[in-house]
GROMACS .gro file of C-alpha atoms in nm:
model
  433
    1MET     CA    1   4.222   3.125  -0.619
    2ARG     CA    2   4.240   2.793  -0.435
    3THR     CA    3   4.373   2.483  -0.604
    4ALA     CA    4   4.197   2.148  -0.630
    5ASN     CA    5   4.224   1.911  -0.337
    6PRO     CA    6   4.434   1.616  -0.473
    7VAL     CA    7   4.240   1.365  -0.263
    8THR     CA    8   3.877   1.470  -0.302
    9GLY     CA    9   3.896   1.663  -0.627
   10HIS     CA   10   3.680   1.946  -0.486
   11LEU     CA   11   3.735   2.270  -0.670
   12ALA     CA   12   3.698   2.618  -0.527
   13GLY     CA   13   3.840   2.836  -0.804
   14PRO     CA   14   3.615   2.891  -1.109
   15THR     CA   15   3.887   2.887  -1.378
   16ARG     CA   16   4.067   2.588  -1.234
   17ALA     CA   17   3.729   2.414  -1.189
   18ARG     CA   18   3.648   2.437  -1.559
   19TYR     CA   19   3.988   2.314  -1.680
   20SER     CA   20   4.014   2.039  -1.416
   21LEU     CA   21   3.663   1.920  -1.493
   22LYS     CA   22   3.738   1.897  -1.863
   23ALA     CA   23   4.073   1.727  -1.808
   24THR     CA   24   3.926   1.471  -1.567
   25CYS     CA   25   3.644   1.374  -1.804
   26VAL     CA   26   3.881   1.348  -2.103
   27SER     CA   27   4.130   1.142  -1.902
   28ALA     CA   28   3.858   0.908  -1.779
   29LEU     CA   29   3.736   0.847  -2.133
   30LEU     CA   30   4.090   0.795  -2.266
   31LEU     CA   31   4.158   0.537  -1.997
   32ALA     CA   32   3.829   0.371  -2.082
   33THR     CA   33   3.928   0.349  -2.451
   34GLN     CA   34   4.260   0.189  -2.363
   35ALA     CA   35   4.091  -0.063  -2.128
   36HIS     CA   36   3.824  -0.185  -2.368
   37ALA     CA   37   3.613  -0.047  -2.651
   38ASP     CA   38   3.288  -0.142  -2.474
   39LEU     CA   39   3.360   0.120  -2.211
   40VAL     CA   40   3.322   0.386  -2.479
   41ALA     CA   41   3.062   0.211  -2.695
   42ASP     CA   42   2.817   0.205  -2.405
   43SER     CA   43   2.919   0.540  -2.258
   44HIS     CA   44   2.713   0.859  -2.241
   45MET     CA   45   2.797   1.222  -2.180
   46SER     CA   46   2.556   1.512  -2.135
   47LEU     CA   47   2.557   1.870  -2.012
   48GLU     CA   48   2.245   2.017  -1.852
   49THR     CA   49   2.228   2.396  -1.841
   50ARG     CA   50   1.990   2.526  -1.575
   51ASN     CA   51   1.904   2.898  -1.550
   52PHE     CA   52   1.741   2.948  -1.209
   53TYR     CA   53   1.570   3.255  -1.062
   54MET     CA   54   1.410   3.245  -0.717
   55ASN     CA   55   1.237   3.514  -0.514
   56ARG     CA   56   1.108   3.444  -0.163
   57ASP     CA   57   0.906   3.718   0.011
   58TYR     CA   58   0.894   3.683   0.393
   59ARG     CA   59   0.561   3.833   0.494
   60ASP     CA   60   0.630   3.836   0.869
   61ALA     CA   61   0.998   3.927   0.889
   62GLY     CA   62   1.120   3.930   1.246
   63LEU     CA   63   0.971   3.607   1.383
   64SER     CA   64   1.209   3.356   1.540
   65ASP     CA   65   1.199   3.122   1.238
   66GLY     CA   66   1.269   3.400   0.986
   67PRO     CA   67   1.609   3.472   0.825
   68ARG     CA   68   1.840   3.749   0.944
   69HIS     CA   69   2.130   3.943   0.791
   70ASP     CA   70   2.376   4.148   0.997
   71GLY     CA   71   2.150   4.090   1.297
   72LYS     CA   72   1.845   4.241   1.125
   73PRO     CA   73   1.534   4.062   0.994
   74GLN     CA   74   1.554   3.980   0.623
   75SER     CA   75   1.234   4.064   0.435
   76LYS     CA   76   1.320   3.876   0.116
   77ALA     CA   77   1.563   3.631  -0.041
   78GLU     CA   78   1.641   3.657  -0.411
   79ASP     CA   79   1.899   3.485  -0.634
   80TRP     CA   80   1.951   3.445  -1.007
   81ALA     CA   81   2.215   3.200  -1.129
   82GLN     CA   82   2.329   2.977  -1.412
   83GLY     CA   83   2.410   2.614  -1.343
   84PHE     CA   84   2.597   2.351  -1.545
   85ILE     CA   85   2.559   1.980  -1.470
   86LEU     CA   86   2.799   1.753  -1.661
   87ARG     CA   87   2.743   1.378  -1.645
   88GLY     CA   88   2.989   1.130  -1.792
   89ASN     CA   89   2.892   0.761  -1.770
   90SER     CA   90   3.115   0.489  -1.909
   91GLY     CA   91   3.012   0.139  -2.008
   92PHE     CA   92   3.168  -0.173  -1.854
   93THR     CA   93   3.464  -0.387  -1.951
   94GLU     CA   94   3.378  -0.732  -2.082
   95GLY     CA   95   3.408  -1.046  -1.873
   96THR     CA   96   3.253  -1.188  -1.559
   97VAL     CA   97   3.337  -0.871  -1.369
   98GLY     CA   98   3.279  -0.545  -1.555
   99VAL     CA   99   3.446  -0.223  -1.440
  100GLY     CA  100   3.354   0.136  -1.524
  101LEU     CA  101   3.368   0.496  -1.412
  102ASP     CA  102   3.115   0.780  -1.388
  103VAL     CA  103   3.193   1.149  -1.337
  104LEU     CA  104   2.968   1.431  -1.213
  105GLY     CA  105   3.077   1.792  -1.258
  106LEU     CA  106   2.881   2.089  -1.121
  107VAL     CA  107   2.937   2.462  -1.175
  108GLY     CA  108   2.720   2.747  -1.045
  109VAL     CA  109   2.760   3.106  -1.164
  110LYS     CA  110   2.601   3.406  -0.994
  111LEU     CA  111   2.406   3.635  -1.227
  112ASP     CA  112   2.242   3.860  -0.967
  113SER     CA  113   2.235   3.849  -0.587
  114GLY     CA  114   2.352   4.028  -0.273
  115GLY     CA  115   2.439   3.963   0.091
  116GLY     CA  116   2.121   4.124   0.220
  117SER     CA  117   1.892   3.937  -0.015
  118SER     CA  118   2.064   3.602  -0.073
  119GLY     CA  119   1.994   3.282   0.117
  120THR     CA  120   1.755   3.091  -0.111
  121GLY     CA  121   1.983   2.787  -0.125
  122VAL     CA  122   2.062   2.860  -0.490
  123LEU     CA  123   2.412   3.003  -0.441
  124GLN     CA  124   2.701   2.920  -0.214
  125ARG     CA  125   2.757   3.193   0.046
  126ASN     CA  126   3.044   3.317   0.258
  127GLN     CA  127   2.969   3.171   0.602
  128ARG     CA  128   3.091   3.482   0.782
  129THR     CA  129   2.941   3.765   0.576
  130GLY     CA  130   2.650   3.591   0.403
  131GLU     CA  131   2.769   3.728   0.068
  132PRO     CA  132   2.709   3.493  -0.228
  133VAL     CA  133   3.018   3.382  -0.418
  134ASP     CA  134   3.058   3.464  -0.789
  135GLU     CA  135   3.116   3.101  -0.887
  136TYR     CA  136   3.138   2.764  -0.717
  137SER     CA  137   3.200   2.413  -0.843
  138PHE     CA  138   3.218   2.047  -0.749
  139LEU     CA  139   3.370   1.742  -0.915
  140ALA     CA  140   3.313   1.382  -0.808
  141PRO     CA  141   3.391   1.043  -0.966
  142THR     CA  142   3.210   0.715  -0.901
  143ALA     CA  143   3.380   0.382  -0.962
  144LYS     CA  144   3.147   0.096  -1.054
  145LEU     CA  145   3.171  -0.279  -1.078
  146LYS     CA  146   2.914  -0.513  -1.231
  147VAL     CA  147   2.870  -0.887  -1.181
  148ALA     CA  148   2.566  -1.033  -1.362
  149LYS     CA  149   2.282  -0.804  -1.246
  150THR     CA  150   2.458  -0.679  -0.933
  151LEU     CA  151   2.608  -0.328  -0.939
  152VAL     CA  152   2.861  -0.203  -0.684
  153THR     CA  153   2.937   0.170  -0.678
  154LEU     CA  154   3.194   0.361  -0.473
  155GLY     CA  155   3.214   0.739  -0.469
  156ASN     CA  156   2.945   0.996  -0.538
  157HIS     CA  157   2.572   0.905  -0.531
  158GLU     CA  158   2.235   1.073  -0.588
  159PRO     CA  159   2.005   0.850  -0.377
  160VAL     CA  160   1.632   0.825  -0.444
  161MET     CA  161   1.512   0.595  -0.166
  162PRO     CA  162   1.240   0.606   0.100
  163VAL     CA  163   1.501   0.655   0.373
  164LEU     CA  164   1.707   0.913   0.180
  165PHE     CA  165   1.574   1.120  -0.108
  166ARG     CA  166   1.835   1.365  -0.235
  167ASN     CA  167   1.727   1.726  -0.292
  168ASP     CA  168   1.736   1.860  -0.649
  169THR     CA  169   1.505   2.162  -0.621
  170ARG     CA  170   1.766   2.436  -0.667
  171LEU     CA  171   2.042   2.522  -0.911
  172LEU     CA  172   2.253   2.208  -0.851
  173PRO     CA  173   2.170   1.867  -0.700
  174GLN     CA  174   2.260   1.739  -0.354
  175THR     CA  175   2.484   1.427  -0.352
  176TYR     CA  176   2.635   1.178  -0.104
  177GLN     CA  177   2.972   1.004  -0.082
  178GLY     CA  178   2.994   0.637   0.005
  179GLY     CA  179   2.938   0.286  -0.127
  180GLN     CA  180   2.629   0.104  -0.250
  181VAL     CA  181   2.525  -0.238  -0.382
  182VAL     CA  182   2.214  -0.287  -0.597
  183SER     CA  183   2.109  -0.634  -0.714
  184THR     CA  184   1.828  -0.743  -0.946
  185ASP     CA  185   1.953  -1.099  -0.998
  186ILE     CA  186   1.636  -1.247  -0.848
  187GLN     CA  187   1.329  -1.206  -1.065
  188ASN     CA  188   1.083  -0.938  -0.944
  189LEU     CA  189   1.315  -0.848  -0.652
  190SER     CA  190   1.546  -0.548  -0.617
  191LEU     CA  191   1.792  -0.539  -0.325
  192THR     CA  192   1.983  -0.229  -0.212
  193ALA     CA  193   2.236  -0.174   0.067
  194GLY     CA  194   2.507   0.076   0.143
  195GLN     CA  195   2.674   0.331   0.362
  196PHE     CA  196   2.716   0.703   0.305
  197ARG     CA  197   2.997   0.886   0.480
  198GLN     CA  198   2.940   1.251   0.388
  199ALA     CA  199   2.697   1.484   0.214
  200HIS     CA  200   2.755   1.746  -0.055
  201GLN     CA  201   2.485   2.010  -0.024
  202ARG     CA  202   2.317   2.176  -0.322
  203ASP     CA  203   2.494   2.512  -0.257
  204SER     CA  204   2.837   2.378  -0.161
  205SER     CA  205   3.174   2.293  -0.318
  206ASP     CA  206   3.270   2.033  -0.063
  207TYR     CA  207   3.160   1.736   0.145
  208GLU     CA  208   3.053   1.765   0.509
  209ASP     CA  209   2.923   1.543   0.789
  210MET     CA  210   2.552   1.457   0.781
  211ARG     CA  211   2.296   1.608   1.017
  212MET     CA  212   1.944   1.516   1.126
  213ALA     CA  213   1.632   1.724   1.076
  214ALA     CA  214   1.332   1.641   1.297
  215ASP     CA  215   1.080   1.880   1.451
  216GLY     CA  216   1.103   1.885   1.831
  217SER     CA  217   1.418   1.673   1.844
  218THR     CA  218   1.715   1.726   2.076
  219GLY     CA  219   2.061   1.573   2.108
  220GLY     CA  220   2.134   1.541   1.736
  221VAL     CA  221   2.502   1.546   1.634
  222PRO     CA  222   2.692   1.559   1.302
  223THR     CA  223   2.794   1.211   1.187
  224ASP     CA  224   2.979   1.032   0.909
  225ARG     CA  225   2.773   0.713   0.906
  226PHE     CA  226   2.439   0.657   0.734
  227ASN     CA  227   2.371   0.284   0.690
  228TYR     CA  228   2.077   0.145   0.494
  229ALA     CA  229   1.939  -0.171   0.335
  230GLY     CA  230   1.614  -0.234   0.151
  231ALA     CA  231   1.416  -0.449  -0.088
  232THR     CA  232   1.140  -0.394  -0.343
  233TYR     CA  233   0.936  -0.693  -0.458
  234ALA     CA  234   0.680  -0.703  -0.739
  235LEU     CA  235   0.399  -0.908  -0.587
  236GLN     CA  236   0.200  -0.869  -0.910
  237PRO     CA  237   0.260  -0.670  -1.229
  238ASN     CA  238   0.058  -0.383  -1.080
  239LEU     CA  239   0.147  -0.424  -0.710
  240SER     CA  240   0.486  -0.377  -0.543
  241ALA     CA  241   0.602  -0.373  -0.181
  242THR     CA  242   0.910  -0.198  -0.041
  243PHE     CA  243   1.086  -0.221   0.294
  244TYR     CA  244   1.398  -0.031   0.411
  245ARG     CA  245   1.595  -0.018   0.733
  246ALA     CA  246   1.828   0.280   0.797
  247GLU     CA  247   2.037   0.430   1.074
  248LEU     CA  248   2.196   0.772   1.103
  249LYS     CA  249   2.464   0.696   1.363
  250ASP     CA  250   2.407   0.861   1.704
  251ASN     CA  251   2.083   1.021   1.579
  252TYR     CA  252   1.803   0.782   1.478
  253SER     CA  253   1.708   0.444   1.336
  254GLN     CA  254   1.419   0.403   1.095
  255ASN     CA  255   1.201   0.137   0.931
  256ALA     CA  256   1.018   0.235   0.611
  257ALA     CA  257   0.750   0.026   0.439
  258SER     CA  258   0.531   0.105   0.140
  259LEU     CA  259   0.282  -0.045  -0.105
  260LEU     CA  260   0.225   0.085  -0.457
  261TYR     CA  261  -0.079  -0.032  -0.656
  262LYS     CA  262  -0.180   0.068  -1.009
  263SER     CA  263  -0.489  -0.045  -1.197
  264ALA     CA  264  -0.686   0.039  -1.509
  265LEU     CA  265  -1.047   0.083  -1.400
  266THR     CA  266  -1.167   0.126  -1.759
  267GLU     CA  267  -1.001   0.181  -2.095
  268SER     CA  268  -0.958   0.550  -2.016
  269VAL     CA  269  -0.956   0.567  -1.635
  270ASN     CA  270  -0.658   0.464  -1.419
  271PHE     CA  271  -0.622   0.437  -1.042
  272LYS     CA  272  -0.310   0.453  -0.823
  273ALA     CA  273  -0.275   0.396  -0.448
  274ASP     CA  274   0.047   0.482  -0.261
  275LEU     CA  275   0.066   0.375   0.106
  276ARG     CA  276   0.367   0.461   0.327
  277TYR     CA  277   0.475   0.392   0.685
  278PHE     CA  278   0.778   0.507   0.888
  279GLY     CA  279   0.876   0.396   1.235
  280SER     CA  280   1.162   0.607   1.379
  281ASP     CA  281   1.341   0.575   1.714
  282ASN     CA  282   1.624   0.747   1.897
  283GLU     CA  283   1.991   0.659   1.872
  284GLY     CA  284   2.269   0.810   2.081
  285HIS     CA  285   2.138   1.090   2.303
  286THR     CA  286   1.844   1.206   2.090
  287ASN     CA  287   1.475   1.193   2.175
  288VAL     CA  288   1.351   1.084   1.830
  289ASP     CA  289   1.011   0.914   1.850
  290ASN     CA  290   0.785   0.916   1.544
  291ARG     CA  291   0.525   0.695   1.377
  292TYR     CA  292   0.416   0.814   1.032
  293LEU     CA  293   0.132   0.666   0.824
  294GLY     CA  294   0.019   0.813   0.494
  295GLY     CA  295  -0.180   0.736   0.182
  296MET     CA  296  -0.226   0.902  -0.158
  297PHE     CA  297  -0.504   0.795  -0.397
  298THR     CA  298  -0.508   0.921  -0.755
  299VAL     CA  299  -0.755   0.881  -1.042
  300SER     CA  300  -0.644   0.984  -1.391
  301SER     CA  301  -0.817   1.006  -1.729
  302ARG     CA  302  -0.738   1.172  -2.064
  303GLY     CA  303  -0.469   1.402  -1.927
  304HIS     CA  304  -0.649   1.482  -1.601
  305SER     CA  305  -0.527   1.350  -1.262
  306LEU     CA  306  -0.695   1.411  -0.928
  307GLY     CA  307  -0.530   1.296  -0.606
  308LEU     CA  308  -0.627   1.298  -0.239
  309GLY     CA  309  -0.366   1.238   0.031
  310TYR     CA  310  -0.359   1.210   0.410
  311GLN     CA  311  -0.078   1.155   0.659
  312ASN     CA  312  -0.093   1.097   1.032
  313GLN     CA  313   0.193   1.126   1.282
  314ARG     CA  314   0.234   1.011   1.639
  315GLY     CA  315   0.520   1.042   1.886
  316ASP     CA  316   0.725   1.310   2.061
  317THR     CA  317   0.904   1.435   1.748
  318GLY     CA  318   0.840   1.487   1.382
  319LEU     CA  319   0.957   1.247   1.109
  320PRO     CA  320   1.340   1.246   1.110
  321TYR     CA  321   1.539   1.272   0.786
  322LEU     CA  322   1.877   1.398   0.670
  323SER     CA  323   1.908   1.775   0.671
  324VAL     CA  324   1.840   1.947   0.334
  325ALA     CA  325   1.730   1.616   0.181
  326ASP     CA  326   1.360   1.572   0.105
  327PRO     CA  327   1.159   1.358   0.350
  328TRP     CA  328   0.975   1.084   0.160
  329ALA     CA  329   0.646   1.216   0.292
  330LEU     CA  330   0.338   1.223   0.070
  331ASN     CA  331   0.255   1.581   0.170
  332ASN     CA  332   0.607   1.711   0.126
  333GLY     CA  333   0.547   2.059  -0.018
  334THR     CA  334   0.778   2.289  -0.208
  335TYR     CA  335   0.835   2.499   0.105
  336GLN     CA  336   0.714   2.298   0.407
  337PRO     CA  337   0.729   1.915   0.448
  338PHE     CA  338   0.431   1.894   0.691
  339VAL     CA  339   0.612   1.652   0.923
  340ARG     CA  340   0.603   1.843   1.252
  341ALA     CA  341   0.560   1.649   1.577
  342ARG     CA  342   0.207   1.496   1.593
  343GLU     CA  343   0.097   1.688   1.282
  344ASP     CA  344  -0.190   1.550   1.075
  345SER     CA  345  -0.224   1.681   0.721
  346TRP     CA  346  -0.414   1.627   0.400
  347GLN     CA  347  -0.360   1.717   0.036
  348LEU     CA  348  -0.571   1.778  -0.273
  349ARG     CA  349  -0.375   1.767  -0.598
  350TYR     CA  350  -0.468   1.820  -0.963
  351ASP     CA  351  -0.247   1.761  -1.269
  352TYR     CA  352  -0.325   1.819  -1.633
  353ASP     CA  353  -0.135   1.729  -1.950
  354PHE     CA  354  -0.252   1.955  -2.234
  355ALA     CA  355  -0.155   1.708  -2.509
  356PRO     CA  356  -0.519   1.590  -2.563
  357MET     CA  357  -0.606   1.955  -2.630
  358GLY     CA  358  -0.342   1.973  -2.904
  359LEU     CA  359  -0.075   2.138  -2.685
  360PRO     CA  360   0.188   1.865  -2.627
  361GLY     CA  361   0.466   1.964  -2.388
  362LEU     CA  362   0.246   2.188  -2.172
  363THR     CA  363   0.162   2.060  -1.821
  364LEU     CA  364   0.002   2.199  -1.506
  365MET     CA  365   0.024   2.086  -1.143
  366THR     CA  366  -0.155   2.252  -0.853
  367ARG     CA  367  -0.200   2.125  -0.498
  368TYR     CA  368  -0.323   2.242  -0.161
  369MET     CA  369  -0.194   2.098   0.169
  370ARG     CA  370  -0.316   2.170   0.519
  371GLY     CA  371  -0.181   2.054   0.856
  372ASN     CA  372  -0.306   2.084   1.214
  373ASP     CA  373  -0.305   1.918   1.558
  374PHE     CA  374   0.055   2.022   1.631
  375GLU     CA  375   0.214   2.283   1.856
  376ILE     CA  376   0.472   2.558   1.812
  377ARG     CA  377   0.641   2.667   2.135
  378GLY     CA  378   0.360   2.504   2.334
  379VAL     CA  379   0.076   2.677   2.146
  380ALA     CA  380  -0.170   2.493   1.918
  381ALA     CA  381  -0.094   2.573   1.554
  382LYS     CA  382  -0.191   2.502   1.195
  383GLU     CA  383  -0.044   2.566   0.851
  384TRP     CA  384  -0.127   2.543   0.482
  385GLU     CA  385   0.059   2.562   0.153
  386ARG     CA  386  -0.044   2.601  -0.210
  387ASN     CA  387   0.187   2.504  -0.498
  388THR     CA  388   0.137   2.567  -0.869
  389ASP     CA  389   0.371   2.450  -1.146
  390ILE     CA  390   0.328   2.540  -1.513
  391ALA     CA  391   0.585   2.383  -1.744
  392TYR     CA  392   0.640   2.372  -2.119
  393VAL     CA  393   0.890   2.171  -2.322
  394ILE     CA  394   0.935   2.305  -2.676
  395GLN     CA  395   0.848   2.023  -2.916
  396SER     CA  396   1.009   2.127  -3.244
  397GLY     CA  397   1.240   2.375  -3.414
  398PRO     CA  398   1.591   2.490  -3.315
  399LEU     CA  399   1.488   2.513  -2.946
  400ARG     CA  400   1.339   2.164  -2.933
  401ASN     CA  401   1.350   2.010  -2.580
  402LEU     CA  402   1.413   2.345  -2.413
  403SER     CA  403   1.222   2.335  -2.081
  404LEU     CA  404   1.054   2.636  -1.919
  405ARG     CA  405   0.894   2.620  -1.575
  406TRP     CA  406   0.720   2.868  -1.345
  407ARG     CA  407   0.676   2.751  -0.984
  408ASN     CA  408   0.459   2.951  -0.743
  409VAL     CA  409   0.435   2.889  -0.367
  410THR     CA  410   0.215   3.040  -0.096
  411TYR     CA  411   0.262   2.935   0.267
  412ARG     CA  412   0.072   3.051   0.576
  413GLY     CA  413   0.107   2.924   0.933
  414SER     CA  414   0.044   2.996   1.299
  415ALA     CA  415   0.336   3.174   1.473
  416THR     CA  416   0.555   3.108   1.166
  417THR     CA  417   0.688   3.331   0.893
  418ASP     CA  418   0.443   3.348   0.601
  419VAL     CA  419   0.600   3.317   0.258
  420ASP     CA  420   0.519   3.404  -0.103
  421GLU     CA  421   0.760   3.255  -0.351
  422ASN     CA  422   0.825   3.234  -0.725
  423ARG     CA  423   1.080   3.034  -0.920
  424LEU     CA  424   1.156   3.055  -1.292
  425ILE     CA  425   1.363   2.772  -1.439
  426VAL     CA  426   1.491   2.741  -1.796
  427ALA     CA  427   1.678   2.419  -1.871
  428TYR     CA  428   1.830   2.246  -2.171
  429THR     CA  429   2.038   1.928  -2.194
  430PHE     CA  430   2.309   1.881  -2.457
  431LYS     CA  431   2.363   1.511  -2.529
  432PHE     CA  432   2.711   1.468  -2.676
  433TRP     CA  433   2.682   1.092  -2.725
   0.00000   0.00000   0.00000
């Protein structure tokens, strides 16, 4: 069993991880109590338990983009695991400058998996053998400082921004280490800026350098600098504009702009328009060159929502983004993001909330996405994906707020590995205070 790193606090041993996690959270709260009562009075602590099963069937095992194990094509990937996500958030000390501390603790436990069938991204694996580990864990603090309506954070972050949208579609969330400033001191304006130095992946116990993902790109290198700054301004109560500038050192620079408009067409019918643009260029020795333009238009009424989306890409490469993170693309599917070089794609999406039918807590989402006008290894290609989510949150009784979700994915493409996939997720959050 490895011991905890005294600098980063990353834990590799399961037993030590549990005791260290508990001791760190208790110590943080004790220090907070000694500093000022408001730290505790405004604090929160919760534990999310996430039981996650995933089965991915590779229909064309053996193609160049398909997974392999021991040099042989892998026909399926299957993992079942239990995750624990502990969040401790303190309040702030009183005074002009308020100080606080947040703690994130993650533990993943294997329930069923194997070297020949793992690789879903649910469990951490031995890099040499591909065997999934029995347990893995991660612990990260975040120091915070507040002046008026400006918040400065240093440590671990879970960014949700146009230029970096962390991935939380597996057992445990992806996070980033660095510093960030968010200010809402000016009315109707939100300002954000920061730098991330390393990434913690969803199936890892440690930090690592960041990497670029971009279809058709060359020259990308690992880096420890991701710089960003952005602003969101409410032009009207129902109309907001956002602009971000970001750079992944020695890989790419990117401008992101968006408009979000919401309106009530009648007493029971609502309309939403989401417009997004990315302009991405090369940095260092890469060939990144992408212009992305997309729009999603949704009409909703009495539990029903129907949306139509389209995105167009130009340039020598696909939309660049940080590896494993989710690109902030409108047609970003559960399996494929539809951001290949020069790919055009569209989406038809339907959502339904069963509450008007007397079934509160039950929801349905289904969507179909199709892309074309791109090439794979110099040959014209196309692809499509269908996603269906059925979720239910128990509304009453001893299991109240227990969440159950079934996620189904079908993907088909030209000269790519076809996939059928199912995920079953059972989650419950204990709120201690």
